[in-house]
Short mmCIF file of C-alpha atoms and ligand atoms in Angstrom, two decimals:
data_model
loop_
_atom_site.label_atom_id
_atom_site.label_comp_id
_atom_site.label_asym_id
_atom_site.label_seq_id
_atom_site.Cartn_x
_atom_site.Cartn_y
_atom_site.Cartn_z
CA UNK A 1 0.00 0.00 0.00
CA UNK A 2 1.48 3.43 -1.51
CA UNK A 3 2.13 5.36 1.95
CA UNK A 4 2.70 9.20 2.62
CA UNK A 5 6.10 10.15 2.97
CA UNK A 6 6.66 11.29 7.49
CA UNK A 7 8.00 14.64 7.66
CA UNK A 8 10.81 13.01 9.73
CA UNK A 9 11.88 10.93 6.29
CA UNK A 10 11.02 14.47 4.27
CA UNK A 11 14.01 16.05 6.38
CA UNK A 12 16.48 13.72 6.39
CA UNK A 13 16.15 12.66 2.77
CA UNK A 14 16.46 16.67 2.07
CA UNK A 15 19.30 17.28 4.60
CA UNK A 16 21.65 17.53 1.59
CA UNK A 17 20.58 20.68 0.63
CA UNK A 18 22.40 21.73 3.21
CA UNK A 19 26.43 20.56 2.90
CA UNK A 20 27.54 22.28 5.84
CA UNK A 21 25.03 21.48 8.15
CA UNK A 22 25.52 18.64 10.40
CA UNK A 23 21.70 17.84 10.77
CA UNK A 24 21.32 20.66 13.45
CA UNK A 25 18.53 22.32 11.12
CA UNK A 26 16.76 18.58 10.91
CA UNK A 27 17.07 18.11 14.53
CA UNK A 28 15.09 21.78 14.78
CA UNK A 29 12.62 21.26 12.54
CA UNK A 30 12.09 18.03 14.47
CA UNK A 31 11.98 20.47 17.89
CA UNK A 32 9.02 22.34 16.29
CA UNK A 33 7.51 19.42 14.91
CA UNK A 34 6.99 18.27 18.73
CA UNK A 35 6.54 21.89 20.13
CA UNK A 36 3.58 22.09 17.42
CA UNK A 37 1.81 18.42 18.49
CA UNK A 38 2.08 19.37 22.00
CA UNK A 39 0.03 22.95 21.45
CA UNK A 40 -2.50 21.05 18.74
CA UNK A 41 -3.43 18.66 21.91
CA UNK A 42 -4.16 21.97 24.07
CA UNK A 43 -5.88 23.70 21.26
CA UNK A 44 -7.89 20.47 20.88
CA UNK A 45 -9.47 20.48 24.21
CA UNK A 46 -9.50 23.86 25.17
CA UNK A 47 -12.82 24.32 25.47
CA UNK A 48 -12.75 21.51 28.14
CA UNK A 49 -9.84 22.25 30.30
CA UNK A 50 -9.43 25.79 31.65
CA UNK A 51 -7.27 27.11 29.20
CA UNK A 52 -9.48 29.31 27.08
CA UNK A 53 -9.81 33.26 27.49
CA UNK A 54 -7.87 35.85 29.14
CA UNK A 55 -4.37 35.41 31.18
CA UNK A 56 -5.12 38.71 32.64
CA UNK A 57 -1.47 40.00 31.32
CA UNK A 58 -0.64 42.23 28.21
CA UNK A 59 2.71 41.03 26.28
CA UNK A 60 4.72 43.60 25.17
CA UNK A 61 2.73 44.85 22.26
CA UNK A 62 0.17 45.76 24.99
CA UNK A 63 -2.40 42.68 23.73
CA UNK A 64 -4.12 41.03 26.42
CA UNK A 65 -2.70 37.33 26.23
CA UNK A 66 -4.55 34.09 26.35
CA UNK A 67 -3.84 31.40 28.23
CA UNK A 68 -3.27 29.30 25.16
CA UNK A 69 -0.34 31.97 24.39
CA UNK A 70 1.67 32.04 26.93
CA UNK A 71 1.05 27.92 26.91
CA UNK A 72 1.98 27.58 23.52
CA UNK A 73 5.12 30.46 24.09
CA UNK A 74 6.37 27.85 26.95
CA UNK A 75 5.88 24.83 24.71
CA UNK A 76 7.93 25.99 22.37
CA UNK A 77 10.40 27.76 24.35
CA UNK A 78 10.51 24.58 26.68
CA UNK A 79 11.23 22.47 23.42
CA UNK A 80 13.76 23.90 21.93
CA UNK A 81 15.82 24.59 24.81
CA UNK A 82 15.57 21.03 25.11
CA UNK A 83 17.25 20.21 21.89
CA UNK A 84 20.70 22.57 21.98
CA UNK A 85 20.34 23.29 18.15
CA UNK A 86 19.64 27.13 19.08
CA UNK A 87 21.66 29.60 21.31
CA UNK A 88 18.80 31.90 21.09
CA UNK A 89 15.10 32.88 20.50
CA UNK A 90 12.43 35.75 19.98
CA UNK A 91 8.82 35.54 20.76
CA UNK A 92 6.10 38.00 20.22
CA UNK A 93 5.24 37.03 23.71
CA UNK A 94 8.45 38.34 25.15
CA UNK A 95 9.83 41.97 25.21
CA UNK A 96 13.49 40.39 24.84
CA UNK A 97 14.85 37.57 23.44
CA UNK A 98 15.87 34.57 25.49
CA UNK A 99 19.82 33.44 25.06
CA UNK A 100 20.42 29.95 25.56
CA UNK A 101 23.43 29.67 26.77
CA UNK A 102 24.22 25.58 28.67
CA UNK A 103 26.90 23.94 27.58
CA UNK A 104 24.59 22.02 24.94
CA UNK A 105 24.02 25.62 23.48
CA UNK A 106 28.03 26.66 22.84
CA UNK A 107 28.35 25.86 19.40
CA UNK A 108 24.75 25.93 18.33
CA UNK A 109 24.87 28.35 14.89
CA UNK A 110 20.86 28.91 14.76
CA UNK A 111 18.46 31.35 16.07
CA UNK A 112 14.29 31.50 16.10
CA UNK A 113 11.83 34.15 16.35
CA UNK A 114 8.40 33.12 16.69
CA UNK A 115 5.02 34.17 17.38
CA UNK A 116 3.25 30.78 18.99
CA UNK A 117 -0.28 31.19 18.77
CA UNK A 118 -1.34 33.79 15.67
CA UNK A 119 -4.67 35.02 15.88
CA UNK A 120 -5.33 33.85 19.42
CA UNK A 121 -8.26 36.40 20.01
CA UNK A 122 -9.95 33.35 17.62
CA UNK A 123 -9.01 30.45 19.92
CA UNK A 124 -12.56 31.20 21.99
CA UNK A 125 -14.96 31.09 19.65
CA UNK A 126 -12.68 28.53 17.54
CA UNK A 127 -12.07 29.64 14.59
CA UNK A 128 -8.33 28.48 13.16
CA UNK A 129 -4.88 29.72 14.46
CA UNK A 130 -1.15 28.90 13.78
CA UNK A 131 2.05 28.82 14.99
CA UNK A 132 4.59 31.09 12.53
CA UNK A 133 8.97 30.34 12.55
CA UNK A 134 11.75 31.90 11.32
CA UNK A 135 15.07 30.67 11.48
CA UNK A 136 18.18 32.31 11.04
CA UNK A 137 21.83 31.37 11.14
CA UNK A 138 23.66 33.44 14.18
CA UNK A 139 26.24 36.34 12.47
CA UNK A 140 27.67 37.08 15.89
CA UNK A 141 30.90 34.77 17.01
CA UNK A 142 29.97 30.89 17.32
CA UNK A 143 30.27 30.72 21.91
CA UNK A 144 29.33 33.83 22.61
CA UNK A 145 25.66 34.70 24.17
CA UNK A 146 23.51 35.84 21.02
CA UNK A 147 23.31 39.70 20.86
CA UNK A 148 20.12 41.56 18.81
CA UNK A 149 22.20 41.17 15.39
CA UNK A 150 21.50 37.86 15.36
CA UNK A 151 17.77 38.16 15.27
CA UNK A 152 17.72 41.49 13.27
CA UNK A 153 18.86 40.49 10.43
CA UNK A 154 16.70 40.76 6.42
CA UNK A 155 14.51 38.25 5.73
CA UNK A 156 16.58 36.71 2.79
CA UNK A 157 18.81 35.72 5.73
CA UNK A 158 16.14 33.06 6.90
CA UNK A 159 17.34 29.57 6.62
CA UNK A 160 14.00 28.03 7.19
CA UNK A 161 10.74 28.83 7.57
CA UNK A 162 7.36 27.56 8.26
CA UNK A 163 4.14 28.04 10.16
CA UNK A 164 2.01 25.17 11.89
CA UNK A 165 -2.45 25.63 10.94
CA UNK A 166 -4.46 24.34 13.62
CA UNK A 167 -7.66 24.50 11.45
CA UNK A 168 -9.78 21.45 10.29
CA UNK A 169 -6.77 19.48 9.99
CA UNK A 170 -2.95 20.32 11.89
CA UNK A 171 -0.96 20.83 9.29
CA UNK A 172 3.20 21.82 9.20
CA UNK A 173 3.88 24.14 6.45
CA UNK A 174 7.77 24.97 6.20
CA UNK A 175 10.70 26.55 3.60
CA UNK A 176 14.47 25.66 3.09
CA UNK A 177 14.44 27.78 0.68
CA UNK A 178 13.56 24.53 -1.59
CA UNK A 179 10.24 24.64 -2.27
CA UNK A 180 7.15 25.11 0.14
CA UNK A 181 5.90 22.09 1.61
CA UNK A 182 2.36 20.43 3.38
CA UNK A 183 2.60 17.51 5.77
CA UNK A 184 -0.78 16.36 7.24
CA UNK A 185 -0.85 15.48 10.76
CA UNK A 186 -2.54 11.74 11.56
CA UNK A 187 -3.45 12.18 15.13
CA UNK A 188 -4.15 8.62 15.00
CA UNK A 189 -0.35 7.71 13.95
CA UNK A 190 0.78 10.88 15.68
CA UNK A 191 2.81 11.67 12.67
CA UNK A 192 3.06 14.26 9.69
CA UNK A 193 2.84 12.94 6.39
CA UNK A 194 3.90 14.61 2.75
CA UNK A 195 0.08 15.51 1.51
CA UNK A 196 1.14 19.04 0.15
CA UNK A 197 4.46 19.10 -1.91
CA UNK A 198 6.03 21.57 -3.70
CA UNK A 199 2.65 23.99 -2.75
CA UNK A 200 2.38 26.65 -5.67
CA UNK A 201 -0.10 29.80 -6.02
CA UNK A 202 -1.97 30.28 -9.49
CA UNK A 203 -0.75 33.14 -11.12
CA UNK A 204 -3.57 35.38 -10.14
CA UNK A 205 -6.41 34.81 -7.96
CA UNK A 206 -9.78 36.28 -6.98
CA UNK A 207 -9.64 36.39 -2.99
CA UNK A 208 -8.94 39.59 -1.46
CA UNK A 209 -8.27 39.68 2.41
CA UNK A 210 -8.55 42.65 4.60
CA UNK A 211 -10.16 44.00 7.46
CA UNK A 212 -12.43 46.45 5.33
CA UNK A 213 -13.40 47.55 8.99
CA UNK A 214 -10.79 49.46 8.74
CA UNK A 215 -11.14 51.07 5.08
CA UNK A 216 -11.67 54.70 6.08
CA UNK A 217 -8.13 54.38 7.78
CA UNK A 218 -6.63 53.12 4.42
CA UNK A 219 -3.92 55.19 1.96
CA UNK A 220 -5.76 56.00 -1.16
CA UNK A 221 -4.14 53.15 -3.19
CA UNK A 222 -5.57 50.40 -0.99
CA UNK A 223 -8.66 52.52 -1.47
CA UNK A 224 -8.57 52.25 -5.04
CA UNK A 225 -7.18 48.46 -4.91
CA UNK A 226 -10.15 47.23 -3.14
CA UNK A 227 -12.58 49.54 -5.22
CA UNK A 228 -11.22 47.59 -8.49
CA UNK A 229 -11.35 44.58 -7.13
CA UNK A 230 -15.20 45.17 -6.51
CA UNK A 231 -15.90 46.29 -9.98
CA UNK A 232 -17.63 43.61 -12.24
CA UNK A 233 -15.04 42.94 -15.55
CA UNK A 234 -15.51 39.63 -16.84
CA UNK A 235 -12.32 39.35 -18.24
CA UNK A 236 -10.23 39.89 -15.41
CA UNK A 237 -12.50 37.57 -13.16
CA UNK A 238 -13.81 40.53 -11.12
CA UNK A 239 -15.41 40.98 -8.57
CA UNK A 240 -13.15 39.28 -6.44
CA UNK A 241 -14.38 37.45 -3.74
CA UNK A 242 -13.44 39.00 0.34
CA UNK A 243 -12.31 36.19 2.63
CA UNK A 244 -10.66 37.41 6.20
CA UNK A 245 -10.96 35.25 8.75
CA UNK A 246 -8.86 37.63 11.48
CA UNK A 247 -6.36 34.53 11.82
CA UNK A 248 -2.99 35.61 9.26
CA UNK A 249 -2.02 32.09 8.87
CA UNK A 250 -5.11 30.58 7.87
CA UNK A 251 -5.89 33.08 5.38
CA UNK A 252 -2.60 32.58 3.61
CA UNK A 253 -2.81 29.44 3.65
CA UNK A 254 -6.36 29.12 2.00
CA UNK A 255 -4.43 32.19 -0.46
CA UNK A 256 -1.84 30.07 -1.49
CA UNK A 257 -3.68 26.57 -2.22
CA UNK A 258 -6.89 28.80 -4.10
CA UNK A 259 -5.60 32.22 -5.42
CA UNK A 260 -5.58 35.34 -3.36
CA UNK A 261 -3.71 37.83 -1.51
CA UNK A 262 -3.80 39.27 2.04
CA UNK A 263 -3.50 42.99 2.73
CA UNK A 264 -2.47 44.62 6.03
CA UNK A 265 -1.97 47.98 5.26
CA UNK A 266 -0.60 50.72 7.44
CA UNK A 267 -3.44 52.93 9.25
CA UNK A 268 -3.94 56.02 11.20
CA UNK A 269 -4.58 53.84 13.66
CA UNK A 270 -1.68 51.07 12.90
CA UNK A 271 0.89 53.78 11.22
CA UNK A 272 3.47 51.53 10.54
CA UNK A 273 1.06 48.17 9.82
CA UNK A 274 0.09 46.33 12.15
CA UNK A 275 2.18 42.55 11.97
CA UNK A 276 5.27 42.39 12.71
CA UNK A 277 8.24 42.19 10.42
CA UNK A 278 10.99 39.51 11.93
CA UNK A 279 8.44 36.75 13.05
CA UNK A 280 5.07 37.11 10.75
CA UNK A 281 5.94 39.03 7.64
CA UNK A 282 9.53 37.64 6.68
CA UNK A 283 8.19 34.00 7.58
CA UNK A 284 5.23 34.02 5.39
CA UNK A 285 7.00 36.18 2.60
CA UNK A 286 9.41 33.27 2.35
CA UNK A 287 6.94 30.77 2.33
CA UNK A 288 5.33 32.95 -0.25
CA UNK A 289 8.12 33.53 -2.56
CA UNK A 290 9.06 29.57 -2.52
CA UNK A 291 5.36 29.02 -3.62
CA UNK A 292 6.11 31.52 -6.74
CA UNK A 293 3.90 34.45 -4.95
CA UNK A 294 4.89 37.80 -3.95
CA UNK A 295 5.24 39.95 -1.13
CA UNK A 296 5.41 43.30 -0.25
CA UNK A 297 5.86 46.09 2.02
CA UNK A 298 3.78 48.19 -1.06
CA UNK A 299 6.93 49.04 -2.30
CA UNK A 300 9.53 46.66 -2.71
CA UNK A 301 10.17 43.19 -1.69
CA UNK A 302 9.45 43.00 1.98
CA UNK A 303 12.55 40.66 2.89
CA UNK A 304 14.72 42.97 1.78
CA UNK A 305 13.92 45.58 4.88
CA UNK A 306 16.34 46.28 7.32
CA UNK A 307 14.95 45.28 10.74
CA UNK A 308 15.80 47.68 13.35
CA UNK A 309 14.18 46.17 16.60
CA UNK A 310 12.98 42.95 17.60
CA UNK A 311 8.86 43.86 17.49
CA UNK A 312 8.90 46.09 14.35
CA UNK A 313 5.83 46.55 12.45
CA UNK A 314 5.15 46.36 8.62
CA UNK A 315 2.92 47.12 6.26
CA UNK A 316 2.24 43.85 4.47
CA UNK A 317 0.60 42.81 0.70
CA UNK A 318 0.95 38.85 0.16
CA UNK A 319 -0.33 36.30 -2.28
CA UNK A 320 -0.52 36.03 -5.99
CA UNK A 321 2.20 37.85 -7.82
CA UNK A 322 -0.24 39.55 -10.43
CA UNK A 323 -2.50 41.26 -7.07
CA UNK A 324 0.69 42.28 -5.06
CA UNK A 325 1.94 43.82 -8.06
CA UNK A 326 -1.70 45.51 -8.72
CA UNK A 327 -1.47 46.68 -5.20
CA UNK A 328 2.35 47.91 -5.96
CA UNK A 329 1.26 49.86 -8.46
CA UNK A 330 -2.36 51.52 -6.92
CA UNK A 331 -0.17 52.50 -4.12
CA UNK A 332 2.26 53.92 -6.39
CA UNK A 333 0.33 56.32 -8.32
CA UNK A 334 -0.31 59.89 -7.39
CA UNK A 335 -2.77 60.63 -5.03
P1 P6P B 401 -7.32 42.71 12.79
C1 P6P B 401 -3.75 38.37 14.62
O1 P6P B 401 -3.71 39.25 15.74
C2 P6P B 401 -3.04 39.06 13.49
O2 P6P B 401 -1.73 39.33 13.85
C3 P6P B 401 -3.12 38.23 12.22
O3 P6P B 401 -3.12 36.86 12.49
C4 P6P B 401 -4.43 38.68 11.60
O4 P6P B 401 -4.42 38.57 10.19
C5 P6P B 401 -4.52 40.14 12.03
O5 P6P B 401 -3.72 40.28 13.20
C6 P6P B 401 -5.94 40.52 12.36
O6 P6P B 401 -5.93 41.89 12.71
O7 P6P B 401 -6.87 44.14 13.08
O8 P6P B 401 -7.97 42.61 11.43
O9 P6P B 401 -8.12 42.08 13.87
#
């Protein structure tokens, strides 16, 4: 019987992409593979232990956390501490990040930023969330405690990246910069299998995703973006149809397997956007870009920014080349 590759058999049969590597980045992946099974069985039965709504804390971009976040934040912290592959990570749920620094950490070369439970405010009424990772080789001296320029670095740094969907199924989504590729997780087996390789966007797509909520707030390109994309043309497949579902990760993913992009523009209430550059944008831009799509800051290539702090925000246009480049230009015109 013809059997689904594991994601386990995936890495290691992939590992020689990487000549230098020493299986560190497979022993990772494998960290967050576990990290992201562990959170699935506390998203699974939140609504029965006592793990939904508020912690009664902010994190340090002043959101009131759920329980499942800071849950999910240990998990994964927890995990790969564990493993000694990283000497240091970045959370949205932390104002700094963490260095790892045991003996099993000396010689580690890789670094993680991650934001462990993306749309959260869904978990209650449960709707999907995710778990998004970025991984980045260290720049500062191999034994030495990880400094900021380790985790600030330009998205085409990333070695890896990935996101986990709790939604109707788990599923691991993840980048080497080879390709962007699905595993399916069989709670039954209690492994990921191969059911999505080599994921691809169409060329262009008719899902648009945005809080319109927020329209008035728009610049007038976005304005006149999601105005076209309302007019009737035959030809060009228009209307589009709107699909936001709050939760980033699932509506990229449903983007990326049926056509679409995903808008989060800046605001005069979010000036500056309102994700975060170093461990939502770059992530999913990679992702993106592996999967032929496009993404943007509205004017250039948005993993080509220079971070400058840890929680930076960006504006952020992702999906189907032939709508981020629609949205390119709208915003480029004269107002
Ligand atoms: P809004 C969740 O907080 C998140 O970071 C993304 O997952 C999601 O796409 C966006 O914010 C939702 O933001 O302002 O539309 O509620």
């Amino acid at each position: 019987m013809e059997r689904h590759t594991t994601l386990g058999e995936f890495i290691i049969q992939n590992q020689k992409d990487f000549p230098y590597a020493k299986g560190e980045l497979s022993s990772l992946l494998s960290a967050i593979r576990l990290a992201g099974k562990m959170v699935n069985q506390e998203i699974n039965k939140a609504g029965l232990a006592e793990i939904r709504g508020k912690a009664g804390k902010e994190n340090v971009q002043g959101e009131v956390q759920a329980k499942l976040d800071i849950l999910a934040n240990d998990m994964f912290i927890s995990t790969l501490r564990d493993r000694g592959d990283i000497c240091g990570l970045a959370s949205e749920e932390l104002e700094d990040f963490i260095v790892f620094n045991e003996e099993r950490h000396k010689n580690a070369n890789y670094v993680v930023l991650i934001d462990p439970l993306d749309g959260s405010s869904n978990i209650d009424v449960d709707i999907t969330v995710g778990t998004i990772f970025s991984i980045y080789r260290r720049i500062s001296p191999i034994g030495t405690p990880v400094t900021l320029e380790d985790f600030i670095q330009p998205g085409i740094n990333q070695v890896a990246a990935g996101y986990l969907i709790y939604g109707t199924s788990t599923m691991l989504v993840y980048t080497t910069g080879n390709g962007t590729h699905g595993f399916t997780f069989d709670p039954g087996i209690g492994s990921f299998f191969l059911s999505h390789p080599n994921m691809t966007y169409p060329n262009s797509g008719r899902i648009y995703s945005v809080n319109e909520g927020n329209y008035v707030h728009f610049p007038t390109g976005i304005k006149k973006f999601i105005r076209w994309a309302q007019e009737l043309n035959e030809e060009e497949s228009r209307p589009f149809t709107s699909r936001y579902i709050g939760s980033l990760v699932a509506d990229f993913h449903r983007n990326m397997l049926l056509g679409g992009v995903y808008l989060y523009p800046t605001g005069t209430t979010s000036p500056k956007g309102k994700l975060r550059l170093l461990y939502e944008c770059n992530p999913m831009a990679f992702l993106a870009e592996q999967a032929g799509g496009k993404a943007s800051d509205g004017y250039g290539r948005i993993m080509e920014r220079t971070p400058s702090e840890l929680h930076e925000r960006a504006p952020f246009y992702c999906g189907c080349k032939t709508e981020v480049e629609k949205i390119e230009w709208f915003l480029n015109q004269e107002d």
